[in-house]
């Protein structure tokens, strides 16, 4: 498919990917070779954390305006860093959902304009599919595998059996895990985003000082619930006022120990379920989303996998969090499978990966961060 005039064709598909569904404005150029391997030519991500930090979370209107201001420049940088121009591309891909509608529209309309002007196919990508397919870009993994997506908006186990074949086998019924980290941090007076802060302080704390609940840690449920744990942290913090530095660290450590226990337990259960579903004896577990950067959680996932004789693939941090390369890659996989979308492609604020799974909070709903 490579079209650059006068050049030897060395790639199968070269594609620009645009991501604007939450608080990262991102664009990337990715190639997929004839051998199925991916190569990232550029991957430009502008995190809007500084814009949202004063409000303690993402403000949709601020995010949408920032995407408008930033996206053209980010696309230009991605093209320059990749050393190509639009004539060298085979397609443009953009996140079409799920996410904050204002931001999604900015990215999708920009991609449509580029596609129309340069007569390129447009691929409207499900942001969650971008996360789900990332280990194929980074590690060349083959289907099937089990994905744990743990971000600020999602906490779900998805059996990835092939392109477009996703079965959600567990999800949060209330808060996402990243959200629980962020809210815990906020209650303890720590800045946003709280996950990295809680992890750092947890290293100096006593994980046994506070006996916090391990919600839904039962053999009959693959779902997660974090709102009760959040309340338990709040009550413990209120009882200890004024909070000393050591108490804050102990609360962080106790919180992280609780969620790590839950994740380890659920991962083992999910791997068994996945094995039953696919017949794969030693399943591969892959992670995606910002919380996957947490070392204690990665260790817990490794322990659960080892018990099953399997292994864990954690893509590099910058590809676990939102980025354009994952969107470009998912677009390339879709394009090669014969899919492309016309100018009528719609933004879909709610777009679950597994459309047959019952709706739950945190599974592709309106306004969910992914
Ligand atoms: O995937 P992501 O970058 O963005 C969206 O959710 O859109 O995930 C961000 C989330 C935040 O809730 C953040 O606190 C959490 O990931 N996070 C972490 C860590 N790094 C980021 N949570 C726990 N430990 C970390 N090291
Ligand atoms: Zn995401």
Coordinates of C-alpha atoms and ligand atoms in Angstrom, one line a residue:
X1 CA 0.0 0.0 0.0
X2 CA 3.0 2.4 0.5
X3 CA 2.6 5.1 -2.1
X4 CA 5.6 7.3 -2.0
X5 CA 6.5 8.0 -5.6
X6 CA 10.0 6.9 -6.6
X7 CA 10.7 5.1 -3.3
X8 CA 11.0 1.4 -2.7
X9 CA 7.9 0.2 -0.9
X10 CA 9.0 -1.0 2.5
X11 CA 5.8 -0.7 4.5
X12 CA 2.4 -2.1 4.1
X13 CA 0.5 0.8 5.7
X14 CA 1.6 4.2 6.9
X15 CA -0.9 6.0 8.9
X16 CA -1.4 9.2 10.9
X17 CA -3.3 8.7 14.2
X18 CA -5.0 11.5 16.2
X19 CA -6.1 11.2 19.9
X20 CA -8.2 13.8 21.7
X21 CA -10.7 11.9 23.8
X22 CA -9.6 13.2 27.2
X23 CA -6.8 15.4 28.4
X24 CA -4.0 14.4 26.0
X25 CA -3.7 16.1 22.6
X26 CA -1.7 13.6 20.6
X27 CA -0.7 12.6 17.0
X28 CA 1.6 10.0 15.7
X29 CA 2.7 8.4 12.5
X30 CA 3.0 4.6 12.5
X31 CA 3.9 2.0 9.9
X32 CA 2.9 -1.6 9.8
X33 CA 5.3 -3.7 7.8
X34 CA 4.6 -6.6 5.5
X35 CA 5.7 -8.9 8.4
X36 CA 2.9 -7.4 10.6
X37 CA 5.4 -5.6 12.8
X38 CA 4.8 -2.0 13.8
X39 CA 7.2 0.9 13.7
X40 CA 6.5 4.3 15.4
X41 CA 7.9 7.1 13.2
X42 CA 6.7 9.8 15.6
X43 CA 4.6 10.0 18.7
X44 CA 3.8 13.5 20.0
X45 CA 1.7 13.8 23.2
X46 CA 0.8 17.0 24.9
X47 CA -0.6 16.3 28.4
X48 CA -3.0 19.0 29.6
X49 CA -2.4 18.0 33.3
X50 CA -1.2 21.6 34.1
X51 CA -4.4 23.1 32.7
X52 CA -6.7 20.8 34.8
X53 CA -4.6 20.4 38.0
X54 CA -6.1 23.5 39.7
X55 CA -9.6 21.9 39.4
X56 CA -8.5 18.5 40.8
X57 CA -9.6 16.7 37.6
X58 CA -10.3 17.0 33.9
X59 CA -12.7 19.9 33.0
X60 CA -14.4 18.9 29.7
X61 CA -14.8 22.4 28.3
X62 CA -11.2 23.4 29.1
X63 CA -10.0 20.1 27.4
X64 CA -12.0 20.7 24.2
X65 CA -10.7 24.3 23.9
X66 CA -7.1 23.2 24.5
X67 CA -7.5 20.5 21.8
X68 CA -8.7 23.2 19.3
X69 CA -5.7 25.4 20.2
X70 CA -3.1 22.6 20.1
X71 CA -4.0 19.9 17.6
X72 CA -2.8 21.5 14.3
X73 CA 0.6 22.2 15.8
X74 CA 0.8 18.6 17.2
X75 CA -0.1 17.1 13.9
X76 CA 2.5 19.2 12.1
X77 CA 5.1 18.1 14.6
X78 CA 4.2 14.5 14.2
X79 CA 4.5 14.7 10.5
X80 CA 7.8 16.6 10.6
X81 CA 9.3 14.2 13.2
X82 CA 8.2 11.3 11.0
X83 CA 10.0 12.9 8.1
X84 CA 7.0 12.5 5.8
X85 CA 4.2 14.6 4.2
X86 CA 0.6 13.8 3.7
X87 CA 1.3 12.3 0.2
X88 CA 3.3 9.5 2.0
X89 CA 0.3 8.4 4.1
X90 CA -2.2 5.6 3.3
X91 CA -4.8 6.8 5.7
X92 CA -5.8 9.0 8.7
X93 CA -7.2 7.5 11.9
X94 CA -8.8 9.4 14.8
X95 CA -10.5 8.4 18.0
X96 CA -14.2 8.6 17.5
X97 CA -15.1 7.6 21.0
X98 CA -15.6 6.8 23.8
X99 CA -14.6 10.0 25.6
X100 CA -15.5 13.6 26.2
X101 CA -17.6 14.6 23.2
X102 CA -16.0 18.1 22.7
X103 CA -12.5 16.7 22.4
X104 CA -13.5 13.7 20.3
X105 CA -15.2 16.1 17.8
X106 CA -12.1 18.2 17.5
X107 CA -9.9 15.2 16.6
X108 CA -12.4 13.5 14.3
X109 CA -13.2 16.7 12.4
X110 CA -9.5 17.5 12.0
X111 CA -9.0 14.0 10.6
X112 CA -11.9 14.3 8.2
X113 CA -10.4 17.6 6.9
X114 CA -7.0 16.0 6.3
X115 CA -8.6 13.0 4.7
X116 CA -10.8 15.1 2.4
X117 CA -8.0 17.5 1.3
X118 CA -5.4 14.8 0.7
X119 CA -7.9 12.2 -0.6
X120 CA -7.0 9.6 2.1
X121 CA -9.2 7.0 3.7
X122 CA -10.5 7.8 7.2
X123 CA -10.6 5.3 10.0
X124 CA -12.8 6.1 13.0
X125 CA -11.2 4.3 15.9
X126 CA -12.6 3.1 19.2
X127 CA -10.2 4.5 21.8
X128 CA -10.5 1.3 23.8
X129 CA -9.5 -0.8 20.8
X130 CA -6.4 1.4 20.6
X131 CA -5.5 0.3 24.1
X132 CA -6.4 -3.3 23.4
X133 CA -4.2 -3.6 20.3
X134 CA -1.2 -1.8 21.7
X135 CA 0.8 -4.9 22.8
X136 CA 0.6 -6.0 19.1
X137 CA 2.4 -2.8 18.2
X138 CA 4.9 -2.9 21.0
X139 CA 5.5 -6.6 21.4
X140 CA 4.1 -8.2 18.3
X141 CA 1.8 -10.4 20.4
X142 CA -0.6 -12.8 18.7
X143 CA -4.3 -13.2 19.5
X144 CA -5.8 -14.3 21.8
X145 CA -4.8 -12.6 25.1
X146 CA -6.4 -11.1 28.2
X147 CA -6.3 -7.4 28.7
X148 CA -6.6 -5.5 31.9
X149 CA -7.4 -1.9 31.1
X150 CA -6.9 0.2 34.2
X151 CA -7.1 4.0 33.7
X152 CA -8.8 7.1 35.1
X153 CA -12.0 6.1 33.4
X154 CA -12.0 2.3 33.0
X155 CA -11.2 -0.8 34.9
X156 CA -12.0 -3.9 32.9
X157 CA -10.9 -7.3 31.8
X158 CA -11.4 -7.9 28.1
X159 CA -10.7 -11.2 26.3
X160 CA -9.2 -10.1 23.0
X161 CA -9.7 -13.0 20.6
X162 CA -9.1 -11.2 17.3
X163 CA -9.6 -7.9 15.6
X164 CA -13.1 -6.7 16.6
X165 CA -13.6 -9.8 18.8
X166 CA -13.7 -8.5 22.4
X167 CA -15.5 -10.0 25.3
X168 CA -15.7 -8.0 28.5
X169 CA -15.4 -10.5 31.4
X170 CA -15.3 -8.1 34.3
X171 CA -15.5 -4.4 35.0
X172 CA -15.9 -1.8 37.7
X173 CA -19.4 -1.3 39.0
X174 CA -18.6 2.2 40.3
X175 CA -15.3 4.1 40.3
X176 CA -12.4 3.3 38.0
X177 CA -9.1 2.3 39.8
X178 CA -7.3 5.4 38.6
X179 CA -10.2 7.5 39.9
X180 CA -9.9 5.7 43.3
X181 CA -6.2 6.6 43.4
X182 CA -7.0 10.2 42.4
X183 CA -9.8 10.6 45.0
X184 CA -7.6 9.0 47.7
X185 CA -4.9 11.5 46.9
X186 CA -7.3 14.4 47.0
X187 CA -8.6 13.4 50.4
X188 CA -5.1 13.3 51.7
X189 CA -4.3 16.7 50.3
X190 CA -2.0 15.4 47.5
X191 CA -2.0 17.0 44.0
X192 CA -3.7 15.7 40.8
X193 CA -3.1 13.2 39.3
X194 CA -2.9 11.3 42.5
X195 CA -1.8 7.8 41.3
X196 CA 1.9 8.5 41.1
X197 CA 1.8 10.5 44.4
X198 CA 0.1 7.7 46.2
X199 CA 2.6 5.2 44.8
X200 CA 5.6 7.3 45.9
X201 CA 4.3 7.9 49.4
X202 CA 3.2 4.3 49.8
X203 CA 6.8 3.2 49.6
X204 CA 7.5 5.1 52.9
X205 CA 4.3 3.9 54.6
X206 CA 3.1 0.9 56.7
X207 CA 0.6 -1.1 54.6
X208 CA -0.7 -2.9 57.7
X209 CA -1.6 0.2 59.8
X210 CA -5.1 0.6 58.4
X211 CA -7.2 -2.5 57.8
X212 CA -9.1 -1.3 54.7
X213 CA -11.7 -3.4 52.9
X214 CA -10.9 -5.5 49.8
X215 CA -14.3 -5.0 48.0
X216 CA -15.8 -7.8 45.9
X217 CA -12.9 -10.2 46.6
X218 CA -15.1 -13.2 46.0
X219 CA -14.7 -16.2 43.8
X220 CA -18.0 -15.6 42.0
X221 CA -17.3 -12.1 40.7
X222 CA -14.9 -10.7 38.2
X223 CA -16.2 -7.2 38.7
X224 CA -14.5 -4.5 40.8
X225 CA -15.9 -1.9 43.2
X226 CA -13.8 0.9 44.7
X227 CA -16.3 3.3 46.2
X228 CA -16.6 1.6 49.5
X229 CA -12.8 1.5 49.8
X230 CA -12.7 5.2 49.0
X231 CA -15.2 5.9 51.9
X232 CA -13.1 3.7 54.3
X233 CA -10.0 5.8 53.4
X234 CA -12.0 9.0 54.1
X235 CA -13.3 7.7 57.5
X236 CA -9.8 6.6 58.5
X237 CA -8.4 10.0 57.5
X238 CA -11.1 11.9 59.4
X239 CA -10.4 9.9 62.5
X240 CA -6.7 10.8 62.3
X241 CA -7.0 14.6 61.9
X242 CA -4.7 16.5 61.7
X243 CA -2.8 14.2 59.4
X244 CA 0.9 13.8 60.0
X245 CA 3.2 13.0 57.1
X246 CA 3.6 9.4 58.4
X247 CA -0.1 8.9 58.6
X248 CA -0.6 10.1 55.0
X249 CA 2.1 7.6 53.9
X250 CA 0.5 4.8 56.0
X251 CA -2.9 5.5 54.4
X252 CA -1.3 5.5 50.9
X253 CA 0.4 2.2 51.7
X254 CA -2.7 0.6 53.2
X255 CA -4.8 1.8 50.2
X256 CA -2.3 0.5 47.7
X257 CA -2.1 -2.8 49.5
X258 CA -5.9 -3.2 49.4
X259 CA -6.2 -2.5 45.7
X260 CA -3.1 -4.7 44.9
X261 CA -4.7 -7.6 46.8
X262 CA -7.9 -7.1 44.8
X263 CA -6.1 -6.9 41.4
X264 CA -4.0 -10.0 42.1
X265 CA -7.1 -12.0 43.1
X266 CA -9.2 -10.8 40.2
X267 CA -6.4 -11.3 37.7
X268 CA -6.0 -14.9 38.7
X269 CA -9.8 -15.5 38.4
X270 CA -9.9 -13.7 35.1
X271 CA -7.1 -15.8 33.7
X272 CA -8.9 -19.0 34.6
X273 CA -12.0 -17.6 33.0
X274 CA -10.1 -16.7 29.9
X275 CA -8.5 -20.2 29.8
X276 CA -12.0 -21.7 30.0
X277 CA -13.2 -19.4 27.2
X278 CA -10.3 -19.9 24.8
X279 CA -8.8 -23.2 25.8
X280 CA -5.4 -21.5 26.1
X281 CA -3.6 -23.2 29.0
X282 CA -1.1 -20.5 29.9
X283 CA -2.7 -17.2 28.8
X284 CA -1.0 -14.0 28.1
X285 CA -2.0 -11.0 30.2
X286 CA -1.5 -7.5 28.9
X287 CA -2.1 -4.2 30.6
X288 CA -3.1 -0.8 29.4
X289 CA -4.0 2.5 31.0
X290 CA -2.2 4.9 33.3
X291 CA -2.5 2.7 36.4
X292 CA -0.5 0.0 34.7
X293 CA 2.5 2.2 35.5
X294 CA 2.1 1.3 39.2
X295 CA 4.9 -1.1 40.1
X296 CA 3.1 -2.8 43.0
X297 CA 0.2 -3.6 40.6
X298 CA 2.5 -4.9 37.9
X299 CA 4.1 -7.2 40.5
X300 CA 0.7 -8.4 41.6
X301 CA -0.2 -9.2 38.0
X302 CA 3.0 -11.0 37.5
X303 CA 2.3 -13.2 40.5
X304 CA -1.2 -14.0 39.3
X305 CA 0.2 -14.9 35.8
X306 CA 3.0 -17.0 37.2
X307 CA 0.5 -19.1 39.1
X308 CA -1.1 -20.0 35.7
X309 CA 2.3 -20.5 34.0
X310 CA 1.6 -17.4 31.8
X311 CA 3.3 -14.1 31.4
X312 CA 2.5 -10.4 31.5
X313 CA 3.2 -7.8 28.8
X314 CA 3.2 -4.2 30.1
X315 CA 3.8 -1.8 27.2
X316 CA 6.1 1.1 27.9
X317 CA 4.5 3.8 30.0
X318 CA 4.1 6.4 27.2
X319 CA 2.2 3.8 25.2
X320 CA 0.0 2.7 28.2
X321 CA -1.3 6.2 28.6
X322 CA -3.3 7.9 25.9
X323 CA -1.3 8.6 22.7
X324 CA -1.7 8.8 18.9
X325 CA 0.4 5.8 18.1
X326 CA -2.2 3.4 19.5
X327 CA -4.9 5.0 17.4
X328 CA -2.7 4.9 14.3
X329 CA -2.0 1.2 14.9
X330 CA -5.6 0.3 15.5
X331 CA -6.4 2.2 12.3
X332 CA -3.8 0.3 10.4
X333 CA -5.1 -3.0 11.6
X334 CA -8.6 -2.0 10.7
X335 CA -7.6 -0.7 7.3
X336 CA -5.8 -3.9 6.4
X337 CA -8.9 -5.8 7.4
X338 CA -10.7 -3.8 4.8
X339 CA -12.5 -1.3 7.0
X340 CA -12.6 2.4 6.5
X341 CA -15.1 5.1 7.3
X342 CA -16.6 7.9 5.2
X343 CA -17.1 11.5 6.0
X344 CA -20.3 10.6 7.9
X345 CA -18.4 8.9 10.7
X346 CA -19.9 9.9 14.0
X347 CA -18.4 10.8 17.3
X348 CA -19.6 8.3 19.9
X349 CA -19.2 9.5 23.5
X350 CA -20.3 6.1 24.7
X351 CA -18.8 3.2 22.7
X352 CA -18.1 0.0 24.7
X353 CA -15.6 -2.5 23.1
X354 CA -18.0 -5.3 23.8
X355 CA -21.3 -4.0 22.6
X356 CA -23.1 -7.1 24.0
X357 CA -22.0 -6.6 27.6
X358 CA -24.6 -5.0 29.9
X359 CA -24.0 -1.2 30.4
X360 CA -22.0 -0.4 33.5
X361 CA -20.4 2.7 34.8
X362 CA -16.8 2.9 33.7
X363 CA -17.3 0.7 30.6
X364 CA -17.4 3.2 27.7
X365 CA -20.1 5.5 29.1
X366 CA -20.6 9.1 28.4
X367 CA -17.9 11.2 29.7
X368 CA -15.7 8.3 30.8
X369 CA -12.0 8.9 30.6
X370 CA -10.3 6.0 29.0
Ligands
LIG1 O1 -4.7 6.2 31.0 P1 -4.5 7.5 31.7 O2 -3.2 8.2 31.4 O3 -5.6 8.5 31.3 C1 -6.9 8.4 31.4 O4 -7.5 7.8 32.3 O5 -7.5 9.0 30.4 O6 -4.7 7.2 33.2 C2 -4.6 8.2 34.2 C3 -4.8 7.6 35.5 C4 -5.0 8.6 36.6 O7 -6.1 8.3 37.4 C5 -3.7 8.4 37.4 O8 -3.8 8.8 38.8 C6 -3.4 7.0 37.2 O9 -3.8 6.7 35.9 N1 -2.0 6.6 37.4 C7 -1.5 5.9 38.4 C8 -0.1 5.9 38.3 N2 0.2 6.6 37.2 C9 -0.9 7.1 36.7 N3 -2.2 5.2 39.3 C10 -1.4 4.5 40.2 N4 -0.1 4.4 40.2 C11 0.6 5.1 39.3 N5 2.0 5.0 39.3
LIG2 ZN1 -7.2 5.8 27.3

